[in-house]
Amino acid sequence: MITKDQILQWLEALAKSFNENKDYLTELDAAIGDADHGSNMSRGFHKVREILPTVADQDLGTIFKTVSMTLISTVGGASGPLYGSFFLKASATAAGKEQLTSEELGNLLQTAVQGVIQRGKASLGDKTMIDVLVPAVGRYQEAIAREDTIQEALFKTVTTAETEMKNTIPLVAKKGRASYLGPRSAGHQDPGATSCYLILKALLETVK
Ligand code: ADP
Ligand code: MG
Ligand code: MG
């Protein structure tokens, strides 16, 4: 079970994490993009943290919908609408809920990832967020099906996310700005895959 308090802690922790990792993400984006992923994510989740208290007494659906709208209006670039879709789909799954079972969290993550795929049309191996999200959430579902606890399942999720984040290094980008570089995008870790890892890692740290 994951409670609303834990979800709120997770979302707040993301403001801190993206503030701490701002320069790191910007350096990654400087190599194959336009050097703004750190500031985009940091600005977005700073605003989320500001707005959260105004919806903290609402259901999880409303909370995630607010996160989605806030990210869409403050992050910009490619990642704003993509993370906006992630949290919009999450909000539909969490509508009317005050807490989530481990299965419900799995459904929420799975649906959220589908939102990113529908919006960005990336496939596995295109050197995007998808390369972390799909295998990591798959790992979560597998673990829960084997009756792991939520903590155990999220630990495996984050381990997979970290590996797959590093596995984006040799890939040639097929979507987004990095794809303009063609083969020269190889040899660099994808910024969006890295922010996905940070989001999942913060979730694990919240339920620990
Ligand atoms: P921009 O490229 O517009 O400056 P950001 O720098 O904030 O936006 O985000 C770049 C990240 O967005 C990339 O590293 C990649 O992971 C992700 N991305 C770009 N296009 C797509 C897509 N079509 N599907 C999934 N992720 C994508
Ligand atoms: Mg960028
Ligand atoms: Mg940009």
CSV table of C-alpha atoms in Angstrom, one decimal, residues 49-192:
chain,number,residue,atom,x,y,z
A,49,ARG,CA,5.9,21.9,-4.9
A,50,GLU,CA,4.5,25.4,-4.7
A,51,ILE,CA,1.1,24.3,-5.8
A,52,LEU,CA,0.8,21.0,-4.0
A,53,PRO,CA,-0.5,22.4,-0.6
A,54,THR,CA,-3.5,23.8,-2.5
A,55,VAL,CA,-4.6,20.3,-3.5
A,56,ALA,CA,-3.2,18.2,-0.7
A,57,ASP,CA,-6.6,17.5,0.8
A,58,GLN,CA,-8.0,16.3,-2.6
A,59,ASP,CA,-8.0,12.8,-4.0
A,60,LEU,CA,-4.9,11.4,-5.8
A,61,GLY,CA,-6.6,11.9,-9.2
A,62,THR,CA,-6.9,15.6,-8.6
A,63,ILE,CA,-3.3,15.8,-7.2
A,64,PHE,CA,-1.8,14.0,-10.3
A,65,LYS,CA,-4.0,16.1,-12.6
A,66,THR,CA,-2.6,19.3,-11.0
A,67,VAL,CA,1.0,18.0,-11.4
A,68,SER,CA,0.2,17.3,-15.1
A,69,MET,CA,-1.2,20.8,-15.8
A,70,THR,CA,1.7,22.4,-13.9
A,71,LEU,CA,4.3,20.5,-15.8
A,72,ILE,CA,2.7,21.2,-19.2
A,73,SER,CA,2.6,24.9,-18.4
A,74,THR,CA,6.0,25.3,-16.9
A,75,VAL,CA,8.5,22.7,-18.3
A,76,GLY,CA,8.1,23.4,-22.0
A,77,GLY,CA,10.2,21.7,-24.7
A,78,ALA,CA,9.7,18.0,-25.5
A,79,SER,CA,9.7,16.8,-21.9
A,80,GLY,CA,6.9,19.1,-20.6
A,81,PRO,CA,4.1,17.5,-22.7
A,82,LEU,CA,5.6,14.1,-22.2
A,83,TYR,CA,5.7,14.2,-18.4
A,84,GLY,CA,2.3,16.1,-18.6
A,85,SER,CA,0.9,13.0,-20.4
A,86,PHE,CA,2.6,10.7,-17.8
A,87,PHE,CA,0.8,12.4,-14.9
A,88,LEU,CA,-2.5,12.9,-16.8
A,89,LYS,CA,-2.8,9.1,-17.3
A,90,ALA,CA,-1.8,8.6,-13.7
A,91,SER,CA,-4.5,10.9,-12.6
A,92,ALA,CA,-7.2,8.9,-14.5
A,93,THR,CA,-6.0,5.7,-12.8
A,94,ALA,CA,-5.9,7.3,-9.4
A,95,ALA,CA,-9.3,9.1,-9.7
A,96,GLY,CA,-11.2,9.1,-6.4
A,97,LYS,CA,-8.4,7.3,-4.5
A,98,GLU,CA,-6.7,8.2,-1.3
A,99,GLN,CA,-4.1,5.4,-1.4
A,100,LEU,CA,-2.9,2.7,-3.9
A,101,THR,CA,-2.3,-1.0,-3.5
A,102,SER,CA,0.9,-2.4,-5.0
A,103,GLU,CA,-1.2,-3.6,-8.0
A,104,GLU,CA,-2.9,-0.2,-8.4
A,105,LEU,CA,0.5,1.5,-8.4
A,106,GLY,CA,1.6,-0.9,-11.1
A,107,ASN,CA,-1.5,-0.1,-13.2
A,108,LEU,CA,-0.9,3.6,-12.7
A,109,LEU,CA,2.7,3.4,-13.8
A,110,GLN,CA,1.9,1.2,-16.8
A,111,THR,CA,-0.9,3.5,-17.9
A,112,ALA,CA,1.4,6.6,-17.4
A,113,VAL,CA,4.1,5.1,-19.6
A,114,GLN,CA,1.5,4.4,-22.3
A,115,GLY,CA,0.6,8.1,-22.1
A,116,VAL,CA,4.3,9.0,-22.9
A,117,ILE,CA,4.4,6.5,-25.8
A,118,GLN,CA,1.1,7.8,-27.2
A,119,ARG,CA,2.3,11.4,-27.0
A,120,GLY,CA,5.9,10.9,-28.2
A,121,LYS,CA,5.6,7.9,-30.5
A,122,ALA,CA,9.0,6.7,-29.5
A,123,SER,CA,10.0,3.0,-29.7
A,124,LEU,CA,12.4,1.1,-27.5
A,125,GLY,CA,16.0,1.9,-28.5
A,126,ASP,CA,15.2,5.4,-29.8
A,127,LYS,CA,17.3,6.9,-26.9
A,128,THR,CA,14.4,8.5,-25.0
A,129,MET,CA,12.6,8.3,-21.7
A,130,ILE,CA,10.9,5.2,-23.0
A,131,ASP,CA,14.1,3.2,-22.8
A,132,VAL,CA,14.0,3.5,-19.0
A,133,LEU,CA,10.3,3.6,-18.4
A,134,VAL,CA,9.2,0.5,-20.3
A,135,PRO,CA,11.7,-2.0,-18.8
A,136,ALA,CA,11.6,-0.5,-15.3
A,137,VAL,CA,7.8,-0.6,-15.1
A,138,GLY,CA,7.8,-4.1,-16.6
A,139,ARG,CA,10.2,-5.1,-13.9
A,140,TYR,CA,7.8,-3.7,-11.3
A,141,GLN,CA,4.8,-5.6,-12.7
A,142,GLU,CA,6.9,-8.8,-12.8
A,143,ALA,CA,7.9,-8.4,-9.2
A,144,ILE,CA,4.4,-7.7,-7.9
A,145,ALA,CA,3.1,-10.7,-9.8
A,146,ARG,CA,5.6,-12.8,-7.8
A,147,GLU,CA,4.2,-11.2,-4.6
A,148,ASP,CA,7.2,-9.0,-3.8
A,149,THR,CA,6.4,-6.2,-1.4
A,150,ILE,CA,6.1,-2.7,-2.9
A,151,GLN,CA,9.6,-1.9,-1.5
A,152,GLU,CA,11.2,-4.9,-3.1
A,153,ALA,CA,9.4,-4.3,-6.4
A,154,LEU,CA,10.5,-0.6,-6.5
A,155,PHE,CA,14.0,-1.6,-5.6
A,156,LYS,CA,14.1,-3.8,-8.6
A,157,THR,CA,12.4,-1.1,-10.7
A,158,VAL,CA,15.1,1.4,-9.8
A,159,THR,CA,18.0,-1.1,-10.4
A,160,THR,CA,16.6,-1.8,-13.9
A,161,ALA,CA,16.1,2.0,-14.5
A,162,GLU,CA,19.7,2.7,-13.6
A,163,THR,CA,21.0,0.0,-15.9
A,164,GLU,CA,18.7,1.1,-18.8
A,165,MET,CA,19.7,4.7,-18.3
A,166,LYS,CA,23.3,3.8,-18.8
A,167,ASN,CA,22.3,1.6,-21.8
A,168,THR,CA,21.1,4.7,-23.6
A,169,ILE,CA,24.8,5.8,-23.9
A,170,PRO,CA,25.7,3.8,-27.1
A,171,LEU,CA,22.3,4.4,-28.8
A,172,VAL,CA,21.7,6.7,-31.7
A,173,ALA,CA,18.8,9.0,-31.0
A,174,LYS,CA,15.7,8.6,-33.3
A,175,LYS,CA,13.4,11.1,-31.6
A,176,GLY,CA,13.7,14.7,-30.3
A,177,ARG,CA,16.5,17.2,-30.7
A,178,ALA,CA,19.2,14.6,-30.2
A,179,SER,CA,18.1,12.9,-33.4
A,180,TYR,CA,19.3,15.9,-35.4
A,181,LEU,CA,22.8,14.8,-34.5
A,182,GLY,CA,22.4,11.4,-36.1
A,183,PRO,CA,25.3,9.0,-35.3
A,184,ARG,CA,27.0,11.8,-33.2
A,185,SER,CA,24.3,11.3,-30.6
A,186,ALA,CA,26.0,8.0,-29.7
A,187,GLY,CA,28.3,8.0,-26.7
A,188,HIS,CA,26.2,10.2,-24.5
A,189,GLN,CA,23.6,9.3,-21.8
A,190,ASP,CA,20.1,10.5,-22.7
A,191,PRO,CA,18.9,13.4,-20.4
A,192,GLY,CA,15.2,12.3,-20.4
